Amino acid sequence: MKKMIVGLLFMAALLSACEKQGRDEGMNRFVSDLMGKMTIEEKIGQLNLITPGGGIPTGSVVSTDVEEKIKAGNVGGIFGIYGPEKLRQAQKMAVEESRLGIPMLFGADVIHGYKTTYPIPLGLSASWDMDLIERTARMAAKEATADGIFWNFSPMVDISRDPRWGRVAEGAGEDAWLGSEIAKAMVHGYQGEDLTSPVTMMATVKHFALYGAPEGGRDYNRVDMSRYNMFNYYLPPFKAAIDAGVGSIMTSFNDVDGIPASGNRWLLTDLLRNKWGFRGFVVSDYTSVNEMIDHGMGDLQAVSALSLNAGLDMDMVGEGFLTTLKKSLEEGKVREADIDKACRRVLEAKYKLGLFDDPYRYFNDERPAIDILSAENRSLAREAATKSFVLLKNEKQVLPLQKQGTIALIGPLANDRNNMLGTWAPTGDPQLAVPIFEGMMNAPGRQAKILYAKGANISDDPEYAAKINVFGPRIMIDERSPEMMLREALSVATQADVVVAVVGEATEMSGESSSRSDITIPEPQKKLIRALKATGKPLVLVVMGGRPLAMEEEHELADAILFVWHPGVEAGNAIADVLFGAYNPSGELTMTFPRNVGQIPVYYNHRNTGRPNPGDTFQKFRSNYLDVPNSPLYPFGYGLSYTTFEYANLTLNSSQMAASGEISVSVEVTNSGQFDGEEVVQLYVRDMVASVTRPLRELKGFQKVFIEKGATRKVTFTIKPGDLAFYNYDLEFVAEPGEFQVFVGGHSTAELTGEFELLP
Ligand code: BGC
């Protein structure tokens, strides 16, 4: 019987491989045929991606003469226009009015929801819930395709250890293992099983590579990194997305080892294609080809040729390819074979999406009303938000809030719509967002009286506000003086049993081009928090942010802190669900929260020094600071629940692992508190002796489990030699025999430990 099943499985695999080969052959034939009819100008035209504006133009240039270019066959794809009607019109121009009728790609940045905005990606990653993440991506694909968009500039998988960098909001935090799992979930969510389906979209993994490590945390800045760090920490999520079948990849703005990514042949050809076997197409970032002029790589013709020769297939907005490649070909600076390769890859993407069968397959006028902002989608956005929140402190069980009595709801973000969606939500409508005040008022079973006061501005500085308000009013400076607002807040607070202050960052204080050198809560809000504390009332902080914030003072002052990122369109409802206990928080940080900016970079999987200081007390001639401990404010993986979890009985099924074997690690987790709840059980490994310095610990597994109060659950992990492998000095991926230590617990400083030996 077993033999028969194995035989059947084998046959099925063989059939699917044959089917794929047949499909590939069909595609090759079709594309070769088409390319046989194309002029060199038409081939170069396919490499041109334009935007007529309408989205977020993130550079100073937007495309012009769009219609003429489409009809002339000079456009391979467009982004930043939406809706079946408009897109049908544009597609019609390409299909009916250009010589060969090649359909265009329609792309967009659908970063955390299309119109039903869910939490920023960093928040979503804190759910550690891969099924949820995949479902949100699928929902985004369904909404975006309903509006005609079938190529997405997501997921962003840039690992970052620097919360000054505003774009940490768009990623999955600091860890390569978790980041890889999330990359896979998102690619599956967007692309599904069938790219020709009208509800799936092609994903783009970005920004290749190392964009999350700019010097000083300043966006678009230089990057300088060892290959060891690249291969072990910054590249794995890209590899994971590629292995998951991602259709396209976007280059980054920064240089990699001295050569800008968009023109870096080692990156785009040696590594991406030759080593990793990537078969999709590579698109530049917004004008990143042209920006190589400022990098000092030559004029537009030179940088365009450099990019093509490096392996870039499509040029976003800058039109360097369109305007110079033919000349470079005539002058022998590029080869026709390389233009052909790039053109082929773009056409293959169109083929895979089914556009040559039906270029209008995504344009159905009925779909927007049915698929966008449906009740089902909003409910998923609410679920995603509740699961993204991280409870950082909860003294004396201030939370969950009582549904009786009087609650003072105070703060510049407490009754606000404009800052709920978060950065990079160009298709979301802030006016649809549920403010926290509204969500709390509507909470089922609420009898508590809720008194509201704004209390402070997000910032009092009009110049700063102007920088933040580029996409609409985010920081609204009140007509009243700060003193008047504070007085009102205090009078409200003194009437209440508990104070809930909603503070933090406006949406555009994080995100692209929003780096900060000071990542504390802005001073007017700090003053408010201090004054509220002085009333002696229990103080709950609900903190919004697109990045880890340095909140040492707030940690001291508050009785409870719930970190809610930017939660999306269901913000108020989700926050009310958690504050009143309808949902028990289960989020855990995916990025370390520093005590202060001077500790950055601070991340959990650091290598040891030769002079470590394991404690937090200063020791002369040890690696530490005079003025701040080495430990962060909140470590990676940290997050509380309304209940408590206790870990016991860590056992390994063997003390030795054969070179081709595996080992299992189990632990018992008891819910020892008063609420049912979920816990992210995390497994970390340390390689005790190796040929290169290895981190003190690295995440190698996690399971999110639900445990009823009073119950105990056994959680088991399997470790294989591949999980112990790393890129060594020669960049070979190897597991080195020897001693390993494992740690299991609820965060990266978990203490329960065991050992085993990997045999040669
Ligand atoms: C960003 C990309 C984005 C592109 C298109 C750029 O500025 O870096 O992440 O996909 O704009 O909107």
mmCIF file of N, CA and C and ligand atoms in Angstrom, residues 56-59 79 108-109 111 153-154 156 167 170 206-207 211 219-220 250-251 253 284-287 316-317 424 512, ligand 1:
data_model
loop_
_atom_site.group_PDB
_atom_site.id
_atom_site.type_symbol
_atom_site.label_atom_id
_atom_site.label_comp_id
_atom_site.label_asym_id
_atom_site.label_seq_id
_atom_site.Cartn_x
_atom_site.Cartn_y
_atom_site.Cartn_z
ATOM 1 N N ILE A 56 2.022 57.673 -5.459
ATOM 2 C CA ILE A 56 2.939 58.529 -4.717
ATOM 3 C C ILE A 56 4.177 58.673 -5.569
ATOM 4 N N PRO A 57 4.366 59.784 -6.275
ATOM 5 C CA PRO A 57 5.620 59.910 -7.007
ATOM 6 C C PRO A 57 6.740 60.122 -6.005
ATOM 7 N N THR A 58 7.612 59.144 -5.865
ATOM 8 C CA THR A 58 8.621 59.219 -4.814
ATOM 9 C C THR A 58 9.921 59.849 -5.299
ATOM 10 N N GLY A 59 9.914 60.330 -6.517
ATOM 11 C CA GLY A 59 11.068 61.074 -7.001
ATOM 12 C C GLY A 59 10.558 62.365 -7.606
ATOM 13 N N PHE A 79 2.510 52.122 -13.624
ATOM 14 C CA PHE A 79 1.986 52.005 -12.261
ATOM 15 C C PHE A 79 1.460 53.355 -11.801
ATOM 16 N N ALA A 108 1.426 48.432 -8.858
ATOM 17 C CA ALA A 108 1.149 49.387 -7.777
ATOM 18 C C ALA A 108 1.886 48.933 -6.521
ATOM 19 N N ASP A 109 1.974 49.864 -5.587
ATOM 20 C CA ASP A 109 2.501 49.537 -4.263
ATOM 21 C C ASP A 109 1.327 49.182 -3.366
ATOM 22 N N ILE A 111 1.015 47.690 -0.210
ATOM 23 C CA ILE A 111 1.986 47.314 0.819
ATOM 24 C C ILE A 111 1.319 46.668 2.029
ATOM 25 N N PHE A 153 4.300 45.737 -5.990
ATOM 26 C CA PHE A 153 5.663 46.041 -5.521
ATOM 27 C C PHE A 153 5.782 45.699 -4.037
ATOM 28 N N SER A 154 5.538 44.489 -3.719
ATOM 29 C CA SER A 154 5.583 43.988 -2.347
ATOM 30 C C SER A 154 5.815 42.490 -2.454
ATOM 31 N N MET A 156 8.287 43.863 0.787
ATOM 32 C CA MET A 156 9.593 44.418 1.135
ATOM 33 C C MET A 156 10.168 43.535 2.230
ATOM 34 N N ARG A 167 11.940 53.216 6.956
ATOM 35 C CA ARG A 167 11.284 52.153 6.203
ATOM 36 C C ARG A 167 11.257 50.818 6.941
ATOM 37 N N GLU A 170 7.961 49.120 6.789
ATOM 38 C CA GLU A 170 7.486 48.317 5.658
ATOM 39 C C GLU A 170 7.997 46.883 5.664
ATOM 40 N N LYS A 206 11.483 43.137 -2.711
ATOM 41 C CA LYS A 206 12.325 44.335 -2.792
ATOM 42 C C LYS A 206 12.937 44.609 -1.427
ATOM 43 N N HIS A 207 13.975 45.428 -1.327
ATOM 44 C CA HIS A 207 14.747 46.112 -2.367
ATOM 45 C C HIS A 207 16.096 45.427 -2.364
ATOM 46 N N TYR A 211 19.223 47.333 1.495
ATOM 47 C CA TYR A 211 18.665 48.683 1.637
ATOM 48 C C TYR A 211 18.386 49.032 3.111
ATOM 49 N N ASP A 219 17.743 57.367 5.086
ATOM 50 C CA ASP A 219 17.224 56.703 3.886
ATOM 51 C C ASP A 219 18.074 57.033 2.665
ATOM 52 N N TYR A 220 18.197 56.064 1.790
ATOM 53 C CA TYR A 220 18.928 56.142 0.516
ATOM 54 C C TYR A 220 20.445 56.234 0.710
ATOM 55 N N MET A 250 12.881 43.813 -7.196
ATOM 56 C CA MET A 250 13.213 45.234 -7.402
ATOM 57 C C MET A 250 14.572 45.533 -6.781
ATOM 58 N N THR A 251 15.391 46.262 -7.513
ATOM 59 C CA THR A 251 16.705 46.611 -6.975
ATOM 60 C C THR A 251 16.556 47.745 -5.959
ATOM 61 N N PHE A 253 18.177 51.367 -3.923
ATOM 62 C CA PHE A 253 18.815 52.642 -4.276
ATOM 63 C C PHE A 253 20.306 52.680 -3.905
ATOM 64 N N SER A 284 14.066 48.101 -11.736
ATOM 65 C CA SER A 284 14.828 49.046 -10.893
ATOM 66 C C SER A 284 13.878 49.680 -9.890
ATOM 67 N N ASP A 285 14.401 50.397 -8.923
ATOM 68 C CA ASP A 285 13.534 51.246 -8.111
ATOM 69 C C ASP A 285 13.343 52.568 -8.861
ATOM 70 N N TYR A 286 12.523 53.412 -8.284
ATOM 71 C CA TYR A 286 12.109 54.667 -8.922
ATOM 72 C C TYR A 286 13.326 55.525 -9.312
ATOM 73 N N THR A 287 13.592 55.609 -10.599
ATOM 74 C CA THR A 287 14.740 56.366 -11.140
ATOM 75 C C THR A 287 16.096 55.942 -10.562
ATOM 76 N N MET A 316 12.517 51.730 -14.062
ATOM 77 C CA MET A 316 11.343 52.412 -13.512
ATOM 78 C C MET A 316 11.466 53.930 -13.649
ATOM 79 N N VAL A 317 10.621 54.505 -14.447
ATOM 80 C CA VAL A 317 10.382 55.948 -14.587
ATOM 81 C C VAL A 317 11.502 56.762 -15.248
ATOM 82 N N TRP A 424 2.788 54.383 3.448
ATOM 83 C CA TRP A 424 2.624 53.578 2.227
ATOM 84 C C TRP A 424 1.251 52.936 2.131
ATOM 85 N N GLU A 512 9.071 55.881 3.907
ATOM 86 C CA GLU A 512 10.144 56.289 2.999
ATOM 87 C C GLU A 512 10.540 57.739 3.245
HETATM 88 C C1 BGC B 1 10.208 52.951 -3.427
HETATM 89 C C2 BGC B 1 9.692 51.592 -3.849
HETATM 90 C C3 BGC B 1 8.385 51.732 -4.574
HETATM 91 C C4 BGC B 1 8.579 52.665 -5.761
HETATM 92 C C5 BGC B 1 7.347 52.808 -6.619
HETATM 93 C C6 BGC B 1 10.199 53.938 -4.563
HETATM 94 O O1 BGC B 1 10.495 55.200 -4.112
HETATM 95 O O2 BGC B 1 11.510 52.811 -2.912
HETATM 96 O O3 BGC B 1 9.552 50.780 -2.712
HETATM 97 O O4 BGC B 1 7.923 50.464 -4.970
HETATM 98 O O5 BGC B 1 8.967 53.932 -5.268
HETATM 99 O O6 BGC B 1 6.348 53.506 -6.003
#
